PDB file of C-alpha atoms in Angstrom:
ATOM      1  CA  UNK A  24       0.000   0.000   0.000  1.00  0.00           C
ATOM      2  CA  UNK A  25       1.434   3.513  -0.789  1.00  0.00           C
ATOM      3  CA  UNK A  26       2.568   6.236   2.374  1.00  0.00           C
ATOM      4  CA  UNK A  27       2.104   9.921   1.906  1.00  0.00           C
ATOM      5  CA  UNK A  28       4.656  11.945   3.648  1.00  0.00           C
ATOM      6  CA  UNK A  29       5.361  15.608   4.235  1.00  0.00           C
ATOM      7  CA  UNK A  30       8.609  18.080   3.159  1.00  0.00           C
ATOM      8  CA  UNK A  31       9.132  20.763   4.890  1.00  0.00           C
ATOM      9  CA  UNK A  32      10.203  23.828   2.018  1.00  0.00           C
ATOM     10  CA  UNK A  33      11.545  27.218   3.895  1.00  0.00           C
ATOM     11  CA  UNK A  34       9.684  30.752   3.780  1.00  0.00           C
ATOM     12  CA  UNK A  35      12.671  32.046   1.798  1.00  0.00           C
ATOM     13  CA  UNK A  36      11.874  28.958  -0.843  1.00  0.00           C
ATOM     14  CA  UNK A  37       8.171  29.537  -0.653  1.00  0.00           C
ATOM     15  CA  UNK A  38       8.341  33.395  -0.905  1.00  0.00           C
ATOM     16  CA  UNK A  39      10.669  33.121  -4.649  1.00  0.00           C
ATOM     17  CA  UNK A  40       7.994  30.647  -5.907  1.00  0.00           C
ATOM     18  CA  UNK A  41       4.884  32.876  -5.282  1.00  0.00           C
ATOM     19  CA  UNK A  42       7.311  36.057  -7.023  1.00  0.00           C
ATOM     20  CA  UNK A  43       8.223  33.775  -9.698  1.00  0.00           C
ATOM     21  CA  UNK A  44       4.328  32.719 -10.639  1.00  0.00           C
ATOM     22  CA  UNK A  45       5.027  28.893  -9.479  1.00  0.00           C
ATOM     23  CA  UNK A  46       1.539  29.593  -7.784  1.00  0.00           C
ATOM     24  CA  UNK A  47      -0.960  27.189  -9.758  1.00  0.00           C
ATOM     25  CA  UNK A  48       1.784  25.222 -11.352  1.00  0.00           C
ATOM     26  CA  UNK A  49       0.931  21.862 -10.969  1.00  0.00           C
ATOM     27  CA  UNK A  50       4.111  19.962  -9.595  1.00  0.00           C
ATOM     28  CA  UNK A  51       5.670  16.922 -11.712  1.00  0.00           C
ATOM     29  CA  UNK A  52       9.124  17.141  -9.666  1.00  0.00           C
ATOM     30  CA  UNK A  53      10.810  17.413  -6.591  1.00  0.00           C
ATOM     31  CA  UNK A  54      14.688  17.024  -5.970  1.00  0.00           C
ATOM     32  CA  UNK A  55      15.823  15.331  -2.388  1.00  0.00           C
ATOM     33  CA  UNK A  56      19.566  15.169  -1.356  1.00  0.00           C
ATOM     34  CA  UNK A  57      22.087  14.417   1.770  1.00  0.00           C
ATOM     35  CA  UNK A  58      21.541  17.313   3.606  1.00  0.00           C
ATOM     36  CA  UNK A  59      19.564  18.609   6.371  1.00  0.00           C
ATOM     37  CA  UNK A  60      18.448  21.604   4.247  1.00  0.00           C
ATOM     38  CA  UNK A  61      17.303  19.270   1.271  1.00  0.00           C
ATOM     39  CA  UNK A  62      16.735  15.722   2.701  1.00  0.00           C
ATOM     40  CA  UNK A  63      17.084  12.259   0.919  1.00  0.00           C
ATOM     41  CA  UNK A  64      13.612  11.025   0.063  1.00  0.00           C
ATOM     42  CA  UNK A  65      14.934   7.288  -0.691  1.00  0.00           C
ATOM     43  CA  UNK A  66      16.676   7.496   2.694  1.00  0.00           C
ATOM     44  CA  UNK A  67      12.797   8.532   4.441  1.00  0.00           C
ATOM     45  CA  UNK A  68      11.152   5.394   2.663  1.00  0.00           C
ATOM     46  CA  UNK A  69      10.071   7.100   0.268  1.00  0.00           C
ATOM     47  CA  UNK A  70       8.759   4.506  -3.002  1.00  0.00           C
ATOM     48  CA  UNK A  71       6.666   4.833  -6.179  1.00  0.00           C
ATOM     49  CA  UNK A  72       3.219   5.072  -5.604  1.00  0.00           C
ATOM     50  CA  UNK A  73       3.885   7.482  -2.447  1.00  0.00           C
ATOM     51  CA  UNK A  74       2.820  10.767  -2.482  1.00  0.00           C
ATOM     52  CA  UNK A  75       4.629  14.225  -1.060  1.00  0.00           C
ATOM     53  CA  UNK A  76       3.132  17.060   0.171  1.00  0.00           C
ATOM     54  CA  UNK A  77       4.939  19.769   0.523  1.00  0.00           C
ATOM     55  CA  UNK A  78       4.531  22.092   3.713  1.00  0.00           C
ATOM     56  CA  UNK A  79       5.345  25.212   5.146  1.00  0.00           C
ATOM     57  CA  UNK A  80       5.568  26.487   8.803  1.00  0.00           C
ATOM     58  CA  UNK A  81       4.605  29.975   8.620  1.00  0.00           C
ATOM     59  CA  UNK A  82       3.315  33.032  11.440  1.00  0.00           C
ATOM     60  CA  UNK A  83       2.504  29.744  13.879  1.00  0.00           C
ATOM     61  CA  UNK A  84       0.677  28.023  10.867  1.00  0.00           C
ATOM     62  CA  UNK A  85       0.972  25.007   8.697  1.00  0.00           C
ATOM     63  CA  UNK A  86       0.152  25.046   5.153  1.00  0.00           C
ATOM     64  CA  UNK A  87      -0.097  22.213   2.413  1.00  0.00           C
ATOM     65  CA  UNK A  88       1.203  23.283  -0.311  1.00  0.00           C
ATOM     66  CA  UNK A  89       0.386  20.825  -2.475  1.00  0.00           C
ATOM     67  CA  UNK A  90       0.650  17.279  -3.225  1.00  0.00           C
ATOM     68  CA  UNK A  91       2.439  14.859  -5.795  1.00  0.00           C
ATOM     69  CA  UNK A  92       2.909  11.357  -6.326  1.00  0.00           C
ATOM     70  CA  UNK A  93       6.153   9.667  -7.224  1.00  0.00           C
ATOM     71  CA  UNK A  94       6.254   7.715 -10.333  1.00  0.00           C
ATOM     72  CA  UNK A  95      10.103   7.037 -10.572  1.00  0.00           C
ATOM     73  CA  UNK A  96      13.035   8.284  -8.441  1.00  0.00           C
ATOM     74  CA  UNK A  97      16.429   8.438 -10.517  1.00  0.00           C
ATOM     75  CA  UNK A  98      20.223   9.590  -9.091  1.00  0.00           C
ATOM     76  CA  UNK A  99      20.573  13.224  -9.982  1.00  0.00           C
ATOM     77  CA  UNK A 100      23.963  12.568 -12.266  1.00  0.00           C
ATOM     78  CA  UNK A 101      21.650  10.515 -14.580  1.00  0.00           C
ATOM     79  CA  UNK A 102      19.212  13.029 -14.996  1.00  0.00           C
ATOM     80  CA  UNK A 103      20.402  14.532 -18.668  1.00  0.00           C
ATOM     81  CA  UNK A 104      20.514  10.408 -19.962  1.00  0.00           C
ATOM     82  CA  UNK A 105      17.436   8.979 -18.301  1.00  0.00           C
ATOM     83  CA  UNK A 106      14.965  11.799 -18.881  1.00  0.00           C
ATOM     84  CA  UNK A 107      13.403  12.505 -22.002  1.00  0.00           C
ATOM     85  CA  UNK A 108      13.123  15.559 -23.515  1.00  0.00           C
ATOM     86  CA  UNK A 109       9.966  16.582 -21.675  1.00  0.00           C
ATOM     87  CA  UNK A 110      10.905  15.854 -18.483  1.00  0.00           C
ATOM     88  CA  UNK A 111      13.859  17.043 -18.688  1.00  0.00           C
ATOM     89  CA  UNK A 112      12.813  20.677 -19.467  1.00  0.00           C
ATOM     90  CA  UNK A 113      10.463  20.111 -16.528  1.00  0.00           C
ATOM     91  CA  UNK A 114      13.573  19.506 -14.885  1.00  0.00           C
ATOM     92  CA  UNK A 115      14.541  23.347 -15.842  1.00  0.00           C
ATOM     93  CA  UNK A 116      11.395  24.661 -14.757  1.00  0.00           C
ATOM     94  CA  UNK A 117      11.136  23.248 -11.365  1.00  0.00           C
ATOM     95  CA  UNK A 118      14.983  24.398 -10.993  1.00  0.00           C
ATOM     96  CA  UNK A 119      13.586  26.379  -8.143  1.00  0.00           C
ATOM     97  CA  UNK A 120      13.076  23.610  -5.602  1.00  0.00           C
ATOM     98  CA  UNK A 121      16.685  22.775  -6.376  1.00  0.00           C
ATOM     99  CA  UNK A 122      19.469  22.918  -3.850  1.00  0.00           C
ATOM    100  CA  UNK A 123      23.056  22.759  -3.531  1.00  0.00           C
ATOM    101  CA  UNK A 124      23.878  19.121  -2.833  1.00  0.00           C
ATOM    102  CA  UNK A 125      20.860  17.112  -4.950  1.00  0.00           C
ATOM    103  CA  UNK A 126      21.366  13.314  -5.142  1.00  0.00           C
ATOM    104  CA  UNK A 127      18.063  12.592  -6.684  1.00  0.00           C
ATOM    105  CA  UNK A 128      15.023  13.491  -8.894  1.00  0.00           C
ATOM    106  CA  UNK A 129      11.632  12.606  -8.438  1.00  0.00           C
ATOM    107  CA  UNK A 130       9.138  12.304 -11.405  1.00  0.00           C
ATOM    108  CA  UNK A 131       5.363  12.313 -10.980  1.00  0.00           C
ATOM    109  CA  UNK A 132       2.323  12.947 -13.105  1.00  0.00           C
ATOM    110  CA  UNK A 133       0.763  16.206 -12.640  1.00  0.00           C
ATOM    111  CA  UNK A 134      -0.072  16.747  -9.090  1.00  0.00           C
ATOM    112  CA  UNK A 135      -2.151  19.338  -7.366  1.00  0.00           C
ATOM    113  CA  UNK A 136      -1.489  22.821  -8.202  1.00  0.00           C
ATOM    114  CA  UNK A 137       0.882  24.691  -5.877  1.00  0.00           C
ATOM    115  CA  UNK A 138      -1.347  26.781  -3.722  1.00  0.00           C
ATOM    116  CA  UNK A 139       0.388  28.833  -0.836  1.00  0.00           C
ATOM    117  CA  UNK A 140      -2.786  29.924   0.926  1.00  0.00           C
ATOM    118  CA  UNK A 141      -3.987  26.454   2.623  1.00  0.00           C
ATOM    119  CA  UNK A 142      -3.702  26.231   5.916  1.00  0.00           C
ATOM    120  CA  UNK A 143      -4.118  23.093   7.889  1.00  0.00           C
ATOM    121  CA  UNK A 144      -7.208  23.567  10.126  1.00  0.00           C
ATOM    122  CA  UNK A 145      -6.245  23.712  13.835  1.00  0.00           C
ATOM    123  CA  UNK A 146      -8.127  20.655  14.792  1.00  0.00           C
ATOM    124  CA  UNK A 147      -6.219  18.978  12.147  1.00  0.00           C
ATOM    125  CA  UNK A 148      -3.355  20.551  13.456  1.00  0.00           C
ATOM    126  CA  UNK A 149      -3.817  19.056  16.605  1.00  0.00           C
ATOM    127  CA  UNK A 150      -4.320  15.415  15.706  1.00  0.00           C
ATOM    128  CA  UNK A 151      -1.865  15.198  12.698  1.00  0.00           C
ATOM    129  CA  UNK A 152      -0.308  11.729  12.916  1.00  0.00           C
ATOM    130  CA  UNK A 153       3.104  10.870  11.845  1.00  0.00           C
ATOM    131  CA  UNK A 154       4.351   7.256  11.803  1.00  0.00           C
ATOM    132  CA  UNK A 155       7.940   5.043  11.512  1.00  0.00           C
ATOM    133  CA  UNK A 156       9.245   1.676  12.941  1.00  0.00           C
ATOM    134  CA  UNK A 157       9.132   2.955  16.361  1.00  0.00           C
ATOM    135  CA  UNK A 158       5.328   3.654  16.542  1.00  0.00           C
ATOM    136  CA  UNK A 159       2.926   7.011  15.879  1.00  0.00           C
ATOM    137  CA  UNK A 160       3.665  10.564  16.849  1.00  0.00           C
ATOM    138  CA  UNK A 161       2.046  13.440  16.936  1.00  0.00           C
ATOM    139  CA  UNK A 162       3.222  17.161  15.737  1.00  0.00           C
ATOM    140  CA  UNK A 163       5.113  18.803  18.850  1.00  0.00           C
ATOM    141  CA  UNK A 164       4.919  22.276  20.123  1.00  0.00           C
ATOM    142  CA  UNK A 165       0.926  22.936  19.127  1.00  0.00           C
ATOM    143  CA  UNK A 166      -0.438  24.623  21.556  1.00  0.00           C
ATOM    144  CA  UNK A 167      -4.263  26.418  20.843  1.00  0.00           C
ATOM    145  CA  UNK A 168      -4.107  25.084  16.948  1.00  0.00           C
ATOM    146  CA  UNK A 169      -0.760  26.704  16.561  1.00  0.00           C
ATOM    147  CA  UNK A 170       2.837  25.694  15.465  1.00  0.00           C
ATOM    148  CA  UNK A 171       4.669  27.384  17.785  1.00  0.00           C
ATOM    149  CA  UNK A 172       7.996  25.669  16.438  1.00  0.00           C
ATOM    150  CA  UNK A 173       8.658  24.097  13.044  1.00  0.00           C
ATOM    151  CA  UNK A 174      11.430  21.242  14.663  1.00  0.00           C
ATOM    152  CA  UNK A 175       8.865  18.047  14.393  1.00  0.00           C
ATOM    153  CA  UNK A 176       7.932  18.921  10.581  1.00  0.00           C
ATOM    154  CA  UNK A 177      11.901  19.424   9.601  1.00  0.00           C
ATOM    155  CA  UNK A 178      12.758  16.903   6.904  1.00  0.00           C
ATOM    156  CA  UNK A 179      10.635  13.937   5.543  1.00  0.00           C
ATOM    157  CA  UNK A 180       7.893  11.981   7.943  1.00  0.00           C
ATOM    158  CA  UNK A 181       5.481   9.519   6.623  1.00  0.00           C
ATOM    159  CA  UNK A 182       2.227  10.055   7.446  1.00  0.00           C
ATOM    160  CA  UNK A 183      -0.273   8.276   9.440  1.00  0.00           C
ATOM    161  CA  UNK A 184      -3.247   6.753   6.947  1.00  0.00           C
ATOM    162  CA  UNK A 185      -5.900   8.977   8.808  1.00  0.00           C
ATOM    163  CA  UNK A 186      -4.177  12.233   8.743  1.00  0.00           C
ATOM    164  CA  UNK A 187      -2.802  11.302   4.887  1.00  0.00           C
ATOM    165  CA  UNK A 188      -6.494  10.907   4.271  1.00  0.00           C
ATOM    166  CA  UNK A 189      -7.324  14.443   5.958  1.00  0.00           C
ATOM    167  CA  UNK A 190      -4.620  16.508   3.986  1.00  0.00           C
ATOM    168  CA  UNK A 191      -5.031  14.558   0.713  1.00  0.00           C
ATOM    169  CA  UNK A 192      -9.091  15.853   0.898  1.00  0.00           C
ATOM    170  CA  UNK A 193      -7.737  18.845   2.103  1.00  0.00           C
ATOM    171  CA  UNK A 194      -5.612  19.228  -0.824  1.00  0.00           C
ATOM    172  CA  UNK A 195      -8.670  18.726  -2.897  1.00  0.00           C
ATOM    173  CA  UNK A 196     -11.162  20.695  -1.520  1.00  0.00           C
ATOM    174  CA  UNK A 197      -8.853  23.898  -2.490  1.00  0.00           C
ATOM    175  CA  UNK A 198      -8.178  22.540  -6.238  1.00  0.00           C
ATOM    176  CA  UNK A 199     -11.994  22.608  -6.618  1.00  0.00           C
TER     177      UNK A 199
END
C-alpha cells in the first residue's frame, strides 16, 4: 500500500515561488539530497506510488502546499541520460526547488497545483499523525491550533493513513 509523507520547504523557498508565478503550477518534480536543508527522500522510505506534500511552517501556521505522487526516483547525475526531452525541461522549470547538494530526482504525473494559501485547520493541526518503525507521533509544540515551532515537521515523515487521508481531501477541496 502507498505512504504519503510531508517536506518541509523554507519561507525564503516559498516566498521566490509565489514572485516567480510557481503559484498554480501543478508539480511533476521534486529534488531530495544528503543534507539537512534538502533531505534524501529514498533514505525517508520514500517509493513509487507514495505521495509528497509539501509544507510550510509559517506566522505559527501550517500550510499544504500541495501534493504529488512519485512515479520514478532516478540519481541526480543521470538526470540529462534517463529523462526525455519533456521531463527534462520540466527539470529546468522546477529548478527552483533545487538545492546545492541534490542526489536525486523525483518524477510524478501532474499533481495538485501549488497553492500557498492552505492552511491546515487547527483541529487537524492538533491530531496530525506521523508514523515510523518505532510507533505514531504526533506534531510537537501545538499549543491552541498553533505551530509554535517548526522542529517536528523538519525533513521527511510519513504520514499516518488517517491524517494522509485528511490533507489529501484537504488538498482537494482547495483545487476545486
Amino acid at each position: 500500500m502507498p505512504n504519503s509523507y510531508t517536506t518541509l520547504w523554507t519561507n525564503d523557498l516559498c516566498r521566490y515561488l509565489e514572485r516567480s508565478g510557481y503559484g498554480g503550477l501543478r508539480l511533476t518534480m521534486l529534488f531530495g539530497g544528503p543534507h539537512q536543508s534538502l533531505p534524501s527522500f529514498e533514505r525517508a522510505g520514500v517509493k513509487p506510488g507514495d505521495t509528497i506534500y509539501p509544507v510550510r511552517a509559517f506566522r505559527t501556521r501550517l500550510h499544504v502546499l500541495g501534493a504529488m505522487e512519485v512515479s520514478r526516483i532516478i540519481p541526480y547525475e543521470d538526470a540529462g541520460a534517463e529523462l526525455d526531452d519533456e521531463d527534462y525541461a520540466k527539470l529546468l522549470d522546477w529548478r527552483a526547488l533545487k538545492a546545492g547538494g541534490v542526489s536525486e530526482v523525483l518524477l510524478g504525473p501532474p499533481g495538485s497545483p501549488l497553492a500557498f494559501d492552505t492552511v491546515v485547520p487547527a483541529d487537524l493541526l492538533a491530531r496530525l499523525t506521523f508514523t515510523s518503525r518505532r510507533g505514531e507521533r504526533r506534531l510537537k509544540h501545538v499549543e491552541d491550533g498553533r505551530l509554535m515551532r517548526s522542529a517536528s515537521v523538519q525533513g521527511i515523515y510519513r504520514l499516518a493513513a488517517d491524517s494522509a487521508a485528511e490533507l489529501r481531501q484537504l488538498v482537494l477541496d482547495r483545487s476545486r
